[in-house]
Amino acid sequence: MHVNGETKIYAIIGDPVEHTISPFLHNSAFKATELNSIYVAFRVIPERLAQAVDGLRSLSVKGFNVTIPHKVTVSPLLDEIDPSARKIGAVNTVKNTNGRLMGYNTDGEGALMALEEANINLKGKTIILGAGGAARAIAFTLVKHVNEIVICNRTEAKALELASELRKHTDIPVTGKKLDFQLSSEELDDGDLIINTTSVGMHPDIDNSPINTDVISRNITVFDIVYTPFKTKLLKEAEARGAKTVPGINMLVYQAMKSFEIWTKKTVNVEVFFKAATNALERQ
Ligand code: NAP
């Protein structure tokens, strides 16, 4: 690729961003599609978010991802928000069309695609651990595809609030409760799906799991959206008990693919993203 005056620029903003692997994913996709574009990471501290967003707008940066801690606070700085991102209350992808910034959220779609690609049965109960930004994106997307949702969160009030918001959009049973390390065996039926969206188990907290896996059996699926390490303690234990598992890298790859499509209207073979993600994580 030749970087010249016509090179289109894409970015990710967050704090910290030093360890983000998104540039590897998107730059590989630009190479595969032979688009004259580059993707760079900018550390933006919360106090400078408004200035940074204005700068990206006026420098004609064509699109950018938004990560922790700006996914919620970026919304009022944009011109328009896609209805599903508005419901979720968080934006992870922004498209800049002639200075007009439109916000999207691809996390939920990324999670859904990761589950569909692994042929996971979505007709059992879906137990979501956590009620933060990723949980919201996943819950608002899956609510249209599953038969029951239980949200379990360390801060119970947030679980109850998310459950109550979800109930406004669905007729399926949705409940919220406090996250208990000890899941009761009565709570789990064959065919159920557990999704960890808490940061428990994420590097450097690799010796912890959000739940005791004693009650997990082979007919349960466990999806952990944490992707550092590639296989979390929760996933390792669930696998040892014969459960079907889905790693967080799959969601990471599909949410990136969705962002790329929003910006470029081009679909890239998902293997391009997988290869880039695996290589980048191995190097870390
Ligand atoms: P967030 O909004 O800050 O939410 C964090 C969640 O984790 C909250 O529910 C929080 O509970 C819970 N939590 C934190 N520490 C905990 C602990 N010690 N015990 C129990 N619960 C705890 O963060 P987020 O944006 O949702 O991201 C959450 C995780 O998902 C991160 O690890 C992130 O890297 C990962 N992620 C992965 C992808 C992907 O593509 N694979 C995409 C987005 C995020 P409280 O409400 O009680 O604080």
Short mmCIF file of C-alpha atoms and ligand atoms in Angstrom, two decimals:
data_model
loop_
_atom_site.label_atom_id
_atom_site.label_comp_id
_atom_site.label_asym_id
_atom_site.label_seq_id
_atom_site.Cartn_x
_atom_site.Cartn_y
_atom_site.Cartn_z
CA MET A 1 0.00 0.00 0.00
CA HIS A 2 1.23 3.51 -0.83
CA VAL A 3 0.29 6.17 1.68
CA ASN A 4 -0.38 9.36 -0.26
CA GLY A 5 -2.73 12.33 -0.33
CA GLU A 6 -5.60 10.08 -1.32
CA THR A 7 -5.12 7.61 1.50
CA LYS A 8 -8.26 7.35 3.61
CA ILE A 9 -7.71 7.32 7.34
CA TYR A 10 -9.61 5.26 9.92
CA ALA A 11 -8.94 5.12 13.65
CA ILE A 12 -9.78 3.81 17.08
CA ILE A 13 -10.05 6.11 20.08
CA GLY A 14 -9.87 4.93 23.67
CA ASP A 15 -7.85 5.12 26.85
CA PRO A 16 -5.81 2.95 27.04
CA VAL A 17 -5.38 1.82 23.43
CA GLU A 18 -1.79 0.57 23.52
CA HIS A 19 -2.83 -3.09 23.44
CA THR A 20 -5.70 -2.85 20.98
CA ILE A 21 -5.42 -5.31 18.10
CA SER A 22 -8.01 -3.52 15.94
CA PRO A 23 -5.33 -1.88 13.72
CA PHE A 24 -4.03 -5.35 12.77
CA LEU A 25 -7.52 -6.49 11.81
CA HIS A 26 -8.54 -3.47 9.73
CA ASN A 27 -5.17 -2.94 8.06
CA SER A 28 -5.20 -6.60 6.99
CA ALA A 29 -8.69 -6.09 5.56
CA PHE A 30 -7.57 -2.93 3.70
CA LYS A 31 -4.69 -4.91 2.23
CA ALA A 32 -6.98 -7.78 1.22
CA THR A 33 -9.40 -5.38 -0.50
CA GLU A 34 -6.58 -3.26 -1.97
CA LEU A 35 -8.16 -0.12 -0.53
CA ASN A 36 -5.81 2.82 -0.15
CA SER A 37 -6.63 3.23 3.55
CA ILE A 38 -4.92 2.98 6.92
CA TYR A 39 -6.21 2.46 10.47
CA VAL A 40 -4.43 3.96 13.48
CA ALA A 41 -4.94 3.99 17.25
CA PHE A 42 -5.23 7.27 19.18
CA ARG A 43 -5.18 7.50 22.94
CA VAL A 44 -7.82 10.05 23.91
CA ILE A 45 -8.25 10.99 27.55
CA PRO A 46 -11.86 11.61 28.67
CA GLU A 47 -11.31 15.38 29.13
CA ARG A 48 -10.30 15.69 25.45
CA LEU A 49 -12.99 13.50 23.90
CA ALA A 50 -15.02 16.38 22.41
CA GLN A 51 -11.91 17.98 20.91
CA ALA A 52 -10.72 14.65 19.54
CA VAL A 53 -14.07 13.90 17.88
CA ASP A 54 -14.14 17.37 16.31
CA GLY A 55 -10.59 16.84 15.09
CA LEU A 56 -11.46 13.49 13.49
CA ARG A 57 -14.47 15.12 11.84
CA SER A 58 -12.54 18.05 10.42
CA LEU A 59 -9.54 15.96 9.36
CA SER A 60 -11.98 13.86 7.29
CA VAL A 61 -11.10 10.65 9.09
CA LYS A 62 -13.59 8.40 7.30
CA GLY A 63 -14.53 6.26 10.25
CA PHE A 64 -13.46 5.32 13.73
CA ASN A 65 -14.03 2.78 16.45
CA VAL A 66 -14.72 3.89 19.98
CA THR A 67 -13.60 1.84 22.95
CA ILE A 68 -13.40 2.07 26.74
CA PRO A 69 -14.09 4.57 28.32
CA HIS A 70 -15.84 6.55 25.55
CA LYS A 71 -18.55 4.21 24.20
CA VAL A 72 -21.35 6.01 26.09
CA THR A 73 -20.01 9.56 26.31
CA VAL A 74 -19.32 9.83 22.57
CA SER A 75 -23.05 9.72 21.68
CA PRO A 76 -23.94 13.40 22.32
CA LEU A 77 -20.97 14.46 20.16
CA LEU A 78 -22.35 12.72 17.06
CA ASP A 79 -24.92 13.99 14.53
CA GLU A 80 -27.01 10.86 14.34
CA ILE A 81 -27.22 7.51 16.10
CA ASP A 82 -28.47 4.33 14.52
CA PRO A 83 -31.68 3.20 16.35
CA SER A 84 -30.19 -0.03 17.72
CA ALA A 85 -27.11 1.77 19.07
CA ARG A 86 -29.48 4.27 20.68
CA LYS A 87 -31.35 1.47 22.43
CA ILE A 88 -28.08 -0.06 23.61
CA GLY A 89 -26.91 3.35 24.82
CA ALA A 90 -23.39 2.91 23.46
CA VAL A 91 -21.52 3.44 20.19
CA ASN A 92 -18.47 1.48 19.02
CA THR A 93 -18.37 2.52 15.35
CA VAL A 94 -18.64 5.98 13.76
CA LYS A 95 -18.91 6.77 10.06
CA ASN A 96 -17.94 10.22 8.81
CA THR A 97 -19.84 11.25 5.68
CA ASN A 98 -18.77 14.74 4.58
CA GLY A 99 -18.39 15.88 8.19
CA ARG A 100 -21.61 14.25 9.40
CA LEU A 101 -20.91 11.66 12.09
CA MET A 102 -23.22 8.67 12.43
CA GLY A 103 -22.84 6.24 15.34
CA TYR A 104 -23.44 2.47 15.30
CA ASN A 105 -22.89 -0.44 17.63
CA THR A 106 -21.57 -3.68 16.10
CA ASP A 107 -20.85 -5.57 19.36
CA GLY A 108 -24.26 -7.24 19.55
CA GLU A 109 -24.24 -8.27 15.87
CA GLY A 110 -20.68 -9.54 16.33
CA ALA A 111 -21.77 -11.72 19.25
CA LEU A 112 -24.80 -13.03 17.36
CA MET A 113 -22.67 -13.91 14.32
CA ALA A 114 -20.11 -15.68 16.55
CA LEU A 115 -22.91 -17.82 18.01
CA GLU A 116 -24.54 -18.50 14.66
CA GLU A 117 -21.24 -19.41 13.03
CA ALA A 118 -20.64 -21.97 15.83
CA ASN A 119 -24.18 -23.36 15.28
CA ILE A 120 -25.21 -22.65 18.85
CA ASN A 121 -28.78 -23.44 19.76
CA LEU A 122 -30.39 -20.16 20.86
CA LYS A 123 -33.67 -21.68 21.89
CA GLY A 124 -32.78 -22.47 25.52
CA LYS A 125 -32.32 -19.97 28.31
CA THR A 126 -29.62 -17.33 27.83
CA ILE A 127 -27.83 -16.38 31.04
CA ILE A 128 -25.83 -13.18 30.62
CA LEU A 129 -23.17 -12.54 33.27
CA GLY A 130 -22.63 -8.77 33.52
CA ALA A 131 -24.71 -5.70 32.73
CA GLY A 132 -22.10 -3.30 31.30
CA GLY A 133 -21.80 -1.94 27.75
CA ALA A 134 -21.08 -5.26 26.05
CA ALA A 135 -23.88 -6.99 27.97
CA ARG A 136 -26.32 -4.30 26.84
CA ALA A 137 -25.30 -4.67 23.19
CA ILE A 138 -25.58 -8.47 23.34
CA ALA A 139 -28.86 -8.48 25.27
CA PHE A 140 -30.61 -6.01 22.94
CA THR A 141 -29.49 -8.03 19.91
CA LEU A 142 -30.19 -11.53 21.28
CA VAL A 143 -33.59 -10.60 22.67
CA LYS A 144 -34.94 -10.96 19.13
CA HIS A 145 -33.50 -14.48 18.78
CA VAL A 146 -33.78 -16.30 22.12
CA ASN A 147 -36.64 -17.59 24.30
CA GLU A 148 -35.58 -16.39 27.75
CA ILE A 149 -32.91 -14.09 29.21
CA VAL A 150 -31.50 -13.93 32.74
CA ILE A 151 -29.09 -11.08 33.50
CA CYS A 152 -26.77 -11.65 36.49
CA ASN A 153 -24.60 -8.75 37.61
CA ARG A 154 -22.34 -7.98 40.56
CA THR A 155 -24.22 -4.70 41.04
CA GLU A 156 -27.75 -6.07 41.20
CA ALA A 157 -29.44 -2.72 40.46
CA LYS A 158 -27.84 -2.64 36.99
CA ALA A 159 -29.08 -6.17 36.23
CA LEU A 160 -32.61 -5.23 37.29
CA GLU A 161 -32.50 -2.03 35.25
CA LEU A 162 -31.29 -3.75 32.07
CA ALA A 163 -33.89 -6.51 32.48
CA SER A 164 -36.62 -3.93 32.88
CA GLU A 165 -35.46 -2.01 29.76
CA LEU A 166 -35.37 -5.24 27.74
CA ARG A 167 -38.90 -6.20 28.81
CA LYS A 168 -40.17 -3.06 27.06
CA HIS A 169 -39.00 -4.56 23.75
CA THR A 170 -40.05 -8.17 24.09
CA ASP A 171 -42.64 -10.64 25.36
CA ILE A 172 -40.10 -13.33 26.31
CA PRO A 173 -39.30 -13.74 30.03
CA VAL A 174 -36.41 -11.46 31.08
CA THR A 175 -35.19 -11.34 34.68
CA GLY A 176 -32.33 -9.60 36.46
CA LYS A 177 -30.50 -10.74 39.59
CA LYS A 178 -27.30 -10.47 41.54
CA LEU A 179 -24.39 -12.44 40.09
CA ASP A 180 -23.68 -15.34 42.40
CA PHE A 181 -20.38 -17.21 41.94
CA GLN A 182 -22.27 -20.38 42.79
CA LEU A 183 -24.83 -20.92 40.04
CA SER A 184 -27.55 -23.23 41.26
CA SER A 185 -27.91 -26.46 39.29
CA GLU A 186 -31.68 -25.94 39.19
CA GLU A 187 -31.02 -22.79 37.21
CA LEU A 188 -29.37 -24.66 34.32
CA ASP A 189 -31.22 -26.85 31.86
CA ASP A 190 -29.92 -28.75 28.87
CA GLY A 191 -29.55 -26.42 25.91
CA ASP A 192 -28.93 -23.30 27.99
CA LEU A 193 -26.33 -20.72 26.98
CA ILE A 194 -24.10 -18.82 29.43
CA ILE A 195 -22.42 -15.65 28.14
CA ASN A 196 -19.71 -14.02 30.22
CA THR A 197 -19.56 -10.29 29.55
CA THR A 198 -17.85 -9.37 32.84
CA SER A 199 -14.14 -8.59 32.76
CA VAL A 200 -13.47 -11.43 35.24
CA GLY A 201 -10.85 -13.75 33.76
CA MET A 202 -9.38 -11.04 31.52
CA HIS A 203 -5.60 -10.61 31.59
CA PRO A 204 -4.04 -10.17 34.21
CA ASP A 205 -6.98 -11.67 36.18
CA ILE A 206 -6.48 -15.02 34.42
CA ASP A 207 -6.89 -17.29 37.47
CA ASN A 208 -10.45 -16.19 38.09
CA SER A 209 -13.80 -17.20 36.67
CA PRO A 210 -17.10 -15.33 37.17
CA ILE A 211 -18.88 -18.56 38.16
CA ASN A 212 -18.13 -21.91 39.69
CA THR A 213 -18.23 -24.31 36.75
CA ASP A 214 -19.20 -27.37 38.86
CA VAL A 215 -22.78 -27.17 37.60
CA ILE A 216 -21.84 -27.02 33.92
CA SER A 217 -22.54 -30.15 31.93
CA ARG A 218 -22.00 -31.23 28.34
CA ASN A 219 -25.36 -29.94 27.15
CA ILE A 220 -24.61 -26.33 28.05
CA THR A 221 -22.84 -23.77 25.86
CA VAL A 222 -20.42 -21.25 27.36
CA PHE A 223 -19.48 -18.13 25.40
CA ASP A 224 -16.83 -15.92 27.01
CA ILE A 225 -16.44 -12.56 25.26
CA VAL A 226 -13.11 -11.94 27.04
CA TYR A 227 -10.38 -12.63 24.47
CA THR A 228 -7.16 -12.08 26.45
CA PRO A 229 -6.26 -14.83 27.17
CA PHE A 230 -7.62 -16.64 24.11
CA LYS A 231 -8.96 -19.39 26.40
CA THR A 232 -10.11 -18.04 29.76
CA LYS A 233 -10.32 -20.11 32.92
CA LEU A 234 -14.10 -20.24 32.45
CA LEU A 235 -13.73 -21.64 28.92
CA LYS A 236 -11.05 -24.16 29.91
CA GLU A 237 -13.16 -25.52 32.77
CA ALA A 238 -16.35 -25.59 30.70
CA GLU A 239 -14.50 -27.46 27.93
CA ALA A 240 -13.13 -29.97 30.44
CA ARG A 241 -16.72 -30.65 31.49
CA GLY A 242 -17.68 -31.40 27.91
CA ALA A 243 -19.60 -28.17 27.30
CA LYS A 244 -19.56 -26.48 23.91
CA THR A 245 -17.51 -23.27 24.08
CA VAL A 246 -17.21 -20.11 22.00
CA PRO A 247 -14.14 -17.86 22.50
CA GLY A 248 -14.28 -14.05 22.61
CA ILE A 249 -12.02 -13.67 19.59
CA ASN A 250 -14.93 -14.81 17.41
CA MET A 251 -17.04 -11.84 18.54
CA LEU A 252 -14.09 -9.49 18.17
CA VAL A 253 -13.60 -10.60 14.59
CA TYR A 254 -17.27 -10.33 13.59
CA GLN A 255 -17.80 -6.93 15.21
CA ALA A 256 -14.73 -5.68 13.32
CA MET A 257 -16.05 -7.16 10.08
CA LYS A 258 -19.35 -5.32 10.62
CA SER A 259 -17.56 -1.99 11.26
CA PHE A 260 -15.53 -2.52 8.11
CA GLU A 261 -18.71 -3.11 6.10
CA ILE A 262 -20.33 0.05 7.50
CA TRP A 263 -17.32 2.16 6.49
CA THR A 264 -16.40 0.64 3.13
CA LYS A 265 -19.55 -1.24 2.03
CA LYS A 266 -17.16 -4.13 1.32
CA THR A 267 -17.34 -7.64 2.74
CA VAL A 268 -14.01 -9.28 3.49
CA ASN A 269 -13.59 -13.02 4.02
CA VAL A 270 -13.78 -13.47 7.78
CA GLU A 271 -10.60 -15.57 7.67
CA VAL A 272 -8.62 -12.39 6.93
CA PHE A 273 -9.78 -10.95 10.26
CA PHE A 274 -9.27 -14.25 12.12
CA LYS A 275 -5.72 -14.63 10.87
CA ALA A 276 -4.83 -11.04 11.77
CA ALA A 277 -6.42 -11.36 15.24
CA THR A 278 -4.72 -14.67 16.01
CA ASN A 279 -1.32 -13.38 14.89
CA ALA A 280 -1.70 -10.16 16.88
CA LEU A 281 -2.78 -11.95 20.06
CA GLU A 282 0.06 -14.46 19.75
CA ARG A 283 2.53 -11.57 19.56
CA GLN A 284 1.19 -9.97 22.77
P1 NAP B 1 -18.07 -2.43 31.28
O1 NAP B 1 -19.17 -1.67 30.65
O2 NAP B 1 -17.08 -1.74 32.15
O3 NAP B 1 -18.77 -3.63 32.16
C1 NAP B 1 -17.99 -4.47 32.98
C2 NAP B 1 -18.88 -5.55 33.58
O4 NAP B 1 -18.04 -6.46 34.32
C3 NAP B 1 -19.93 -5.01 34.57
O5 NAP B 1 -21.09 -5.81 34.48
C4 NAP B 1 -19.21 -5.22 35.92
O6 NAP B 1 -20.11 -5.36 37.00
C5 NAP B 1 -18.52 -6.55 35.66
N1 NAP B 1 -17.40 -6.78 36.56
C6 NAP B 1 -16.21 -6.11 36.58
N2 NAP B 1 -15.40 -6.62 37.56
C7 NAP B 1 -16.11 -7.62 38.14
C8 NAP B 1 -15.84 -8.53 39.21
N3 NAP B 1 -14.67 -8.50 39.86
N4 NAP B 1 -16.78 -9.44 39.54
C9 NAP B 1 -17.97 -9.49 38.89
N5 NAP B 1 -18.30 -8.65 37.88
C10 NAP B 1 -17.38 -7.73 37.51
O7 NAP B 1 -17.18 -3.20 30.19
P2 NAP B 1 -17.66 -3.79 28.77
O8 NAP B 1 -17.39 -2.81 27.72
O9 NAP B 1 -19.04 -4.33 28.91
O10 NAP B 1 -16.59 -4.98 28.58
C11 NAP B 1 -16.62 -6.13 29.41
C12 NAP B 1 -15.61 -7.17 28.91
O11 NAP B 1 -15.97 -7.59 27.60
C13 NAP B 1 -14.17 -6.66 28.80
O12 NAP B 1 -13.32 -7.71 29.22
C14 NAP B 1 -13.97 -6.39 27.32
O13 NAP B 1 -12.64 -6.54 26.90
C15 NAP B 1 -14.84 -7.49 26.72
N6 NAP B 1 -15.34 -7.16 25.36
C16 NAP B 1 -15.10 -8.04 24.36
C17 NAP B 1 -15.56 -7.77 23.09
C18 NAP B 1 -15.28 -8.74 21.98
O14 NAP B 1 -15.43 -8.35 20.81
N7 NAP B 1 -14.92 -9.97 22.25
C19 NAP B 1 -16.31 -6.59 22.83
C20 NAP B 1 -16.57 -5.71 23.90
C21 NAP B 1 -16.08 -6.02 25.16
P3 NAP B 1 -20.60 -4.05 37.85
O15 NAP B 1 -21.76 -3.48 37.07
O16 NAP B 1 -21.00 -4.61 39.15
O17 NAP B 1 -19.43 -3.12 37.92
#
